Amino acid sequence: MERLVSNWYNHRALPESYICPPETRPGKLSIPSGDTIPVVNLGEALINRSNTILNVLRASQKFGFFQVVNHGVSEKVLNDTMNVVEEFFKMPMEEKASLYSEDPNKVCRLYTSNINYGTEKYHFWRDILKHHCHPLDDCIKLWPQKPTRYRDVIRTFSVEGKKLGLTILELLTEGLGLESGYFKKDLSEAMLLVANHYPPCPDPSLTLGLPKHCDPNLITILLQGHTFGLQVFKDGQWIGVQPLPNALVVNIGHQLRIVSNNKLKSAEHRAVTNSKVARTTVGLFISSSEDSIIEPAKSLTDAAQPPLYRAFRYKEFLSYYFSMMGDTELALQPFKLPFNQSVIS
Ligand code: OGA
Ligand code: NI
């Protein structure tokens, strides 16, 4: 519990154990202004669905990242969610102590840094609240009891966020030419909520809130609030994701990259810190259940476009992914097929 950054950040200089190796440091933090993450107006789907499909598809192919506006999740739900999660992190330590755990198997827990504080080479400037959202009626009983509105507010956010995720997946289904409802059942059955809290940091140039990674799941919906901090790695450069009022950030995870047989991109991203204000983000990670089989969609592969990955259970991938954290291509390696295998056989 003492390890939580929010417990000690305001009375200590940046500890040496939080300094990243020079090659991964954010440095000056100047963000190139050229390329920006596409913003898709989902409301347009009612009038011109094919154009919206094209926008979502292009963004997923080129960036693996986009923001959505007019997405159907109300401003009130977004504000309530951000407020209740910020309130959670502001509560005195005694109120949160029972949720603190360094056991990754605990289904609802408060922890700090990244995957394993005890074994990681250096730490990250982040506290995390993570819990399952499916099946909702079972896991809601394990969610924080304080703030008292937490369960109500997050129930609504998770239901609406899931609905939005499925809407975006259906647009991608049409765009890729898959059969309607392809992602609706097993592939999107599960969902995790991860709330990240990055307290103000004494030296944002030397440390990271979250290291470079791709999300392992199907698709992620992130409420990032008003504070800058999320960056996407594109064509060898970091580009910033501008906080936009009432927008949600969407990114493609490894599962969707694999099912789409690399037609969609799972983009590398990270979070930097700032010295002025705390930043809080709330992510919904939609995925298949851990026992589901993941493989490239049959209708997207043929002799000319052989499957690039073998079939595997999601849990097999997850455990490998966590052991390879930080290295995107290595995490995918044991699941890749030699490019021309099915042409030869
Ligand atoms: C994540 C993530 C980004 C952010 O939780 O996987 O990428 O800005 N978060 O908090
Ligand atoms: Ni992420």
Short mmCIF file of C-alpha atoms and ligand atoms in Angstrom, two decimals:
data_model
loop_
_atom_site.label_atom_id
_atom_site.label_comp_id
_atom_site.label_asym_id
_atom_site.label_seq_id
_atom_site.Cartn_x
_atom_site.Cartn_y
_atom_site.Cartn_z
CA MET A 1 0.00 0.00 0.00
CA GLU A 2 2.87 2.41 0.78
CA ARG A 3 4.08 1.76 -2.75
CA LEU A 4 1.16 3.64 -4.37
CA VAL A 5 2.57 6.79 -6.00
CA SER A 6 -0.39 8.81 -4.70
CA ASN A 7 0.78 7.97 -1.19
CA TRP A 8 4.12 9.76 -1.33
CA TYR A 9 4.55 11.78 -4.55
CA ASN A 10 4.16 15.20 -2.92
CA HIS A 11 6.95 14.84 -0.40
CA ARG A 12 9.70 13.13 -2.38
CA ALA A 13 11.89 13.91 -5.38
CA LEU A 14 11.69 11.42 -8.27
CA PRO A 15 13.20 8.20 -6.84
CA GLU A 16 15.95 6.66 -8.92
CA SER A 17 13.89 3.49 -9.34
CA TYR A 18 11.42 5.49 -11.48
CA ILE A 19 14.00 6.75 -13.97
CA CYS A 20 13.64 5.02 -17.36
CA PRO A 21 16.67 4.00 -19.45
CA PRO A 22 17.67 6.91 -21.74
CA GLU A 23 16.25 5.29 -24.91
CA THR A 24 12.71 5.09 -23.50
CA ARG A 25 12.60 8.45 -21.69
CA PRO A 26 10.06 10.99 -22.93
CA GLY A 27 12.77 13.68 -22.91
CA LYS A 28 11.67 17.17 -23.89
CA LEU A 29 8.05 16.10 -24.45
CA SER A 30 7.66 18.17 -27.59
CA ILE A 31 4.95 16.56 -29.67
CA PRO A 32 5.17 16.85 -33.46
CA SER A 33 2.11 18.72 -34.67
CA GLY A 34 1.87 17.14 -38.14
CA ASP A 35 0.04 13.84 -37.87
CA THR A 36 -2.92 13.62 -35.52
CA ILE A 37 -5.19 10.79 -34.54
CA PRO A 38 -8.38 10.80 -36.68
CA VAL A 39 -11.62 11.96 -35.08
CA VAL A 40 -14.71 10.07 -36.27
CA ASN A 41 -18.19 11.50 -35.92
CA LEU A 42 -20.24 8.38 -35.20
CA GLY A 43 -23.51 10.32 -35.39
CA GLU A 44 -22.92 10.50 -39.12
CA ALA A 45 -23.55 6.74 -39.37
CA LEU A 46 -27.28 7.45 -39.28
CA ILE A 47 -27.09 9.58 -42.42
CA ASN A 48 -24.15 8.18 -44.31
CA ARG A 49 -23.22 4.79 -42.89
CA SER A 50 -20.84 3.81 -45.66
CA ASN A 51 -18.76 6.94 -45.11
CA THR A 52 -18.56 6.32 -41.35
CA ILE A 53 -17.49 2.72 -42.03
CA LEU A 54 -14.77 4.00 -44.33
CA ASN A 55 -13.53 6.49 -41.71
CA VAL A 56 -13.41 3.90 -38.93
CA LEU A 57 -11.76 1.35 -41.21
CA ARG A 58 -9.10 3.74 -42.52
CA ALA A 59 -8.25 4.95 -39.01
CA SER A 60 -7.96 1.34 -37.80
CA GLN A 61 -5.74 0.38 -40.74
CA LYS A 62 -3.50 3.42 -40.71
CA PHE A 63 -3.29 4.32 -37.01
CA GLY A 64 -4.94 1.57 -34.97
CA PHE A 65 -6.22 4.54 -32.98
CA PHE A 66 -8.96 7.13 -33.33
CA GLN A 67 -11.26 9.28 -31.25
CA VAL A 68 -15.05 9.16 -31.51
CA VAL A 69 -17.51 12.01 -30.95
CA ASN A 70 -21.33 11.85 -31.11
CA HIS A 71 -20.87 8.30 -29.90
CA GLY A 72 -24.06 7.98 -27.91
CA VAL A 73 -22.56 7.88 -24.39
CA SER A 74 -23.99 10.98 -22.74
CA GLU A 75 -21.93 13.83 -21.32
CA LYS A 76 -23.47 13.10 -17.91
CA VAL A 77 -22.29 9.48 -17.95
CA LEU A 78 -18.78 10.58 -18.97
CA ASN A 79 -18.62 13.28 -16.29
CA ASP A 80 -20.05 11.04 -13.56
CA THR A 81 -17.53 8.34 -14.48
CA MET A 82 -14.53 10.66 -14.41
CA ASN A 83 -15.71 12.29 -11.17
CA VAL A 84 -16.34 9.07 -9.29
CA VAL A 85 -13.02 7.56 -10.36
CA GLU A 86 -11.14 10.75 -9.42
CA GLU A 87 -12.93 10.68 -6.08
CA PHE A 88 -11.87 7.08 -5.58
CA PHE A 89 -8.20 7.93 -6.03
CA LYS A 90 -8.54 10.98 -3.74
CA MET A 91 -9.93 8.97 -0.82
CA PRO A 92 -7.63 8.55 2.17
CA MET A 93 -5.42 5.48 2.02
CA GLU A 94 -7.33 3.72 4.85
CA GLU A 95 -10.48 3.72 2.71
CA LYS A 96 -8.70 1.95 -0.15
CA ALA A 97 -6.42 -0.37 1.82
CA SER A 98 -8.65 -3.43 1.55
CA LEU A 99 -8.46 -3.30 -2.26
CA TYR A 100 -4.67 -3.03 -2.46
CA SER A 101 -3.08 -6.25 -3.73
CA GLU A 102 0.05 -7.31 -5.55
CA ASP A 103 -1.57 -10.59 -6.59
CA PRO A 104 -2.34 -10.36 -10.34
CA ASN A 105 -5.02 -13.04 -10.00
CA LYS A 106 -7.21 -10.93 -7.74
CA VAL A 107 -10.27 -9.91 -9.78
CA CYS A 108 -10.68 -6.44 -8.30
CA ARG A 109 -7.57 -4.72 -7.08
CA LEU A 110 -5.71 -1.50 -6.52
CA TYR A 111 -2.01 -1.61 -7.34
CA THR A 112 0.80 0.49 -8.72
CA SER A 113 3.30 0.81 -11.60
CA ASN A 114 2.84 -2.01 -14.11
CA ILE A 115 2.54 -5.80 -14.20
CA ASN A 116 4.81 -6.81 -11.36
CA TYR A 117 6.29 -4.22 -9.00
CA GLY A 118 8.51 -6.83 -7.36
CA THR A 119 10.27 -8.03 -10.51
CA GLU A 120 10.25 -5.03 -12.87
CA LYS A 121 13.57 -3.30 -13.58
CA TYR A 122 12.16 0.17 -12.90
CA HIS A 123 8.78 1.52 -11.92
CA PHE A 124 6.09 3.61 -13.61
CA TRP A 125 4.38 6.72 -12.29
CA ARG A 126 0.90 5.23 -12.09
CA ASP A 127 -1.64 3.77 -9.66
CA ILE A 128 -4.27 1.44 -11.07
CA LEU A 129 -7.72 0.20 -10.15
CA LYS A 130 -8.65 -2.84 -12.22
CA HIS A 131 -11.71 -5.06 -12.19
CA HIS A 132 -13.83 -7.32 -14.36
CA CYS A 133 -17.13 -6.10 -15.78
CA HIS A 134 -18.49 -9.45 -16.94
CA PRO A 135 -20.67 -11.15 -15.87
CA LEU A 136 -21.82 -7.83 -14.47
CA ASP A 137 -24.14 -9.03 -11.71
CA ASP A 138 -21.46 -11.29 -10.26
CA CYS A 139 -18.48 -9.02 -10.40
CA ILE A 140 -20.22 -5.79 -9.36
CA LYS A 141 -20.29 -7.19 -5.81
CA LEU A 142 -16.50 -7.06 -5.78
CA TRP A 143 -16.18 -3.47 -7.03
CA PRO A 144 -15.25 -0.64 -4.63
CA GLN A 145 -18.02 0.21 -2.16
CA LYS A 146 -16.75 3.75 -1.82
CA PRO A 147 -17.46 6.33 -3.15
CA THR A 148 -21.01 5.11 -2.59
CA ARG A 149 -22.00 6.05 -6.16
CA TYR A 150 -19.15 4.03 -7.65
CA ARG A 151 -21.09 0.86 -8.49
CA ASP A 152 -24.08 2.65 -9.99
CA VAL A 153 -22.05 5.04 -12.10
CA ILE A 154 -19.59 2.44 -13.34
CA ARG A 155 -22.35 -0.04 -14.10
CA THR A 156 -23.88 2.51 -16.49
CA PHE A 157 -20.52 3.45 -18.00
CA SER A 158 -19.59 -0.19 -18.55
CA VAL A 159 -22.93 -1.08 -20.15
CA GLU A 160 -22.89 1.97 -22.44
CA GLY A 161 -19.20 1.61 -23.21
CA LYS A 162 -19.72 -2.03 -24.19
CA LYS A 163 -22.61 -1.05 -26.45
CA LEU A 164 -20.43 1.55 -28.13
CA GLY A 165 -17.63 -0.98 -28.51
CA LEU A 166 -20.02 -3.38 -30.26
CA THR A 167 -21.28 -0.59 -32.54
CA ILE A 168 -17.71 0.19 -33.61
CA LEU A 169 -16.95 -3.52 -34.05
CA GLU A 170 -20.02 -3.87 -36.27
CA LEU A 171 -18.83 -0.96 -38.44
CA LEU A 172 -15.46 -2.70 -38.75
CA THR A 173 -17.22 -6.01 -39.50
CA GLU A 174 -18.96 -4.39 -42.45
CA GLY A 175 -15.82 -2.57 -43.52
CA LEU A 176 -13.75 -5.75 -43.52
CA GLY A 177 -16.49 -7.71 -45.27
CA LEU A 178 -17.05 -10.18 -42.43
CA GLU A 179 -20.46 -11.67 -41.77
CA SER A 180 -22.70 -9.43 -39.68
CA GLY A 181 -22.37 -9.98 -35.91
CA TYR A 182 -18.95 -11.61 -36.29
CA PHE A 183 -17.63 -10.05 -33.06
CA LYS A 184 -20.92 -9.99 -31.18
CA LYS A 185 -20.71 -13.18 -29.13
CA ASP A 186 -17.65 -15.09 -27.94
CA LEU A 187 -15.03 -12.70 -29.27
CA SER A 188 -16.35 -9.74 -27.26
CA GLU A 189 -17.83 -11.55 -24.29
CA ALA A 190 -15.51 -10.27 -21.56
CA MET A 191 -14.58 -6.79 -20.41
CA LEU A 192 -12.12 -5.32 -17.91
CA LEU A 193 -12.12 -1.82 -16.50
CA VAL A 194 -8.74 -0.25 -15.85
CA ALA A 195 -8.64 3.16 -14.19
CA ASN A 196 -5.21 4.78 -14.38
CA HIS A 197 -4.17 7.55 -12.04
CA TYR A 198 -1.00 9.55 -12.76
CA PRO A 199 -0.23 12.01 -9.93
CA PRO A 200 1.74 15.21 -10.75
CA CYS A 201 5.35 14.17 -11.31
CA PRO A 202 8.48 16.12 -10.24
CA ASP A 203 10.33 15.25 -13.47
CA PRO A 204 8.16 14.10 -16.42
CA SER A 205 11.19 13.99 -18.74
CA LEU A 206 12.79 11.05 -16.89
CA THR A 207 9.88 8.75 -16.20
CA LEU A 208 6.76 7.28 -17.83
CA GLY A 209 3.25 6.69 -16.55
CA LEU A 210 2.90 3.64 -18.74
CA PRO A 211 5.57 2.09 -21.00
CA LYS A 212 5.20 1.54 -24.74
CA HIS A 213 2.73 -1.32 -25.30
CA CYS A 214 -0.12 -2.61 -27.42
CA ASP A 215 -3.29 -3.72 -25.69
CA PRO A 216 -3.74 -7.53 -25.83
CA ASN A 217 -7.55 -7.48 -26.16
CA LEU A 218 -9.95 -6.90 -29.05
CA ILE A 219 -10.73 -3.20 -28.72
CA THR A 220 -10.27 -0.57 -26.01
CA ILE A 221 -12.46 2.43 -25.25
CA LEU A 222 -10.69 5.07 -23.15
CA LEU A 223 -12.08 8.10 -21.36
CA GLN A 224 -9.01 10.31 -21.06
CA GLY A 225 -10.46 13.45 -19.51
CA HIS A 226 -9.02 16.92 -20.08
CA THR A 227 -5.34 16.28 -19.48
CA PHE A 228 -2.81 15.43 -22.14
CA GLY A 229 -0.63 12.34 -21.62
CA LEU A 230 -1.45 9.63 -24.16
CA GLN A 231 0.94 9.21 -27.10
CA VAL A 232 0.82 6.85 -30.09
CA PHE A 233 3.92 5.55 -31.88
CA LYS A 234 3.47 6.03 -35.61
CA ASP A 235 6.11 5.85 -38.35
CA GLY A 236 8.91 6.04 -35.82
CA GLN A 237 7.51 9.08 -33.98
CA TRP A 238 5.39 9.73 -30.92
CA ILE A 239 2.22 11.67 -31.63
CA GLY A 240 -0.06 13.05 -28.94
CA VAL A 241 -3.75 12.25 -28.55
CA GLN A 242 -5.40 15.62 -28.03
CA PRO A 243 -7.94 15.64 -25.18
CA LEU A 244 -11.28 16.60 -26.79
CA PRO A 245 -14.45 17.42 -24.83
CA ASN A 246 -16.80 14.40 -24.60
CA ALA A 247 -14.70 12.30 -26.93
CA LEU A 248 -13.68 8.71 -26.30
CA VAL A 249 -10.41 7.25 -27.56
CA VAL A 250 -10.63 3.89 -29.34
CA ASN A 251 -7.76 1.57 -30.10
CA ILE A 252 -7.36 -1.78 -31.79
CA GLY A 253 -5.79 -4.51 -29.66
CA HIS A 254 -3.75 -7.57 -30.63
CA GLN A 255 -6.82 -9.83 -30.73
CA LEU A 256 -8.41 -7.75 -33.45
CA ARG A 257 -5.15 -7.43 -35.35
CA ILE A 258 -4.92 -11.24 -35.36
CA VAL A 259 -8.58 -11.90 -36.27
CA SER A 260 -8.29 -9.37 -39.10
CA ASN A 261 -5.12 -11.13 -40.28
CA ASN A 262 -3.14 -7.88 -39.93
CA LYS A 263 -5.67 -5.83 -41.92
CA LEU A 264 -6.12 -3.72 -38.79
CA LYS A 265 -3.24 -2.34 -36.79
CA SER A 266 -2.64 -2.68 -33.05
CA ALA A 267 -0.76 0.53 -32.40
CA GLU A 268 1.93 1.00 -29.78
CA HIS A 269 1.16 3.68 -27.23
CA ARG A 270 2.35 5.00 -23.86
CA ALA A 271 1.40 7.55 -21.22
CA VAL A 272 3.65 10.42 -20.16
CA THR A 273 3.25 12.39 -16.94
CA ASN A 274 3.11 16.12 -16.23
CA SER A 275 4.29 18.20 -13.30
CA LYS A 276 1.14 20.29 -12.75
CA VAL A 277 -2.00 18.19 -12.38
CA ALA A 278 -3.01 14.62 -11.68
CA ARG A 279 -4.34 12.80 -14.74
CA THR A 280 -6.96 10.08 -14.53
CA THR A 281 -8.14 7.84 -17.38
CA VAL A 282 -10.74 5.08 -17.47
CA GLY A 283 -10.37 2.28 -20.01
CA LEU A 284 -12.80 -0.48 -20.99
CA PHE A 285 -10.95 -3.47 -22.45
CA ILE A 286 -13.29 -5.63 -24.50
CA SER A 287 -12.00 -9.14 -25.20
CA SER A 288 -13.06 -12.72 -25.74
CA SER A 289 -13.26 -14.98 -22.71
CA GLU A 290 -9.93 -16.56 -21.80
CA ASP A 291 -10.96 -19.97 -23.17
CA SER A 292 -12.00 -18.70 -26.61
CA ILE A 293 -10.03 -19.71 -29.66
CA ILE A 294 -8.49 -16.78 -31.51
CA GLU A 295 -7.47 -17.10 -35.15
CA PRO A 296 -7.59 -15.10 -38.39
CA ALA A 297 -11.16 -14.97 -39.74
CA LYS A 298 -11.52 -17.66 -42.41
CA SER A 299 -13.25 -15.30 -44.84
CA LEU A 300 -10.25 -12.93 -44.75
CA THR A 301 -7.75 -15.57 -45.78
CA ASP A 302 -7.16 -17.49 -49.00
CA ALA A 303 -4.23 -18.72 -51.04
CA ALA A 304 -3.17 -15.18 -51.85
CA GLN A 305 -3.60 -14.00 -48.26
CA PRO A 306 -2.62 -16.96 -46.08
CA PRO A 307 -3.33 -16.84 -42.34
CA LEU A 308 -0.50 -15.06 -40.55
CA TYR A 309 -1.30 -16.56 -37.13
CA ARG A 310 -2.14 -20.01 -35.82
CA ALA A 311 -5.22 -20.70 -33.72
CA PHE A 312 -4.71 -20.43 -29.95
CA ARG A 313 -6.61 -19.90 -26.74
CA TYR A 314 -6.72 -16.30 -25.56
CA LYS A 315 -5.39 -17.29 -22.13
CA GLU A 316 -2.32 -18.86 -23.74
CA PHE A 317 -1.66 -15.57 -25.52
CA LEU A 318 -2.28 -13.49 -22.38
CA SER A 319 0.25 -15.30 -20.25
CA TYR A 320 2.88 -14.99 -22.98
CA TYR A 321 1.98 -11.34 -23.56
CA PHE A 322 2.48 -10.47 -19.90
CA SER A 323 5.82 -12.24 -19.79
CA MET A 324 7.00 -10.21 -22.83
CA MET A 325 5.57 -6.86 -21.73
CA GLY A 326 6.94 -3.95 -23.65
CA ASP A 327 7.92 -5.87 -26.74
CA THR A 328 5.09 -5.89 -29.24
CA GLU A 329 6.55 -8.14 -31.92
CA LEU A 330 8.04 -10.65 -29.46
CA ALA A 331 4.64 -11.03 -27.79
CA LEU A 332 3.15 -12.13 -31.14
CA GLN A 333 6.07 -14.30 -32.26
CA PRO A 334 4.98 -17.77 -31.05
CA PHE A 335 1.54 -17.23 -32.60
CA LYS A 336 2.76 -16.25 -36.06
CA LEU A 337 2.78 -18.67 -38.98
CA PRO A 338 5.55 -18.58 -41.57
CA PHE A 339 4.19 -16.27 -44.26
CA ASN A 340 3.87 -18.83 -47.07
CA GLN A 341 3.04 -21.97 -45.10
CA SER A 342 -0.47 -22.41 -46.45
CA VAL A 343 0.63 -21.66 -50.00
CA ILE A 344 3.13 -24.51 -49.86
CA SER A 345 0.89 -27.04 -48.15
C1 OGA B 1 -3.91 1.42 -20.98
C2 OGA B 1 -3.56 2.71 -21.65
C3 OGA B 1 -3.55 5.11 -21.65
C4 OGA B 1 -3.77 6.29 -20.76
O1 OGA B 1 -4.41 1.48 -19.85
O2 OGA B 1 -3.65 0.37 -21.61
O3 OGA B 1 -2.99 2.67 -22.72
O4 OGA B 1 -3.67 7.41 -21.27
N1 OGA B 1 -3.86 3.87 -21.04
O5 OGA B 1 -4.03 6.10 -19.57
NI NI B 2 -3.05 0.66 -23.55
#
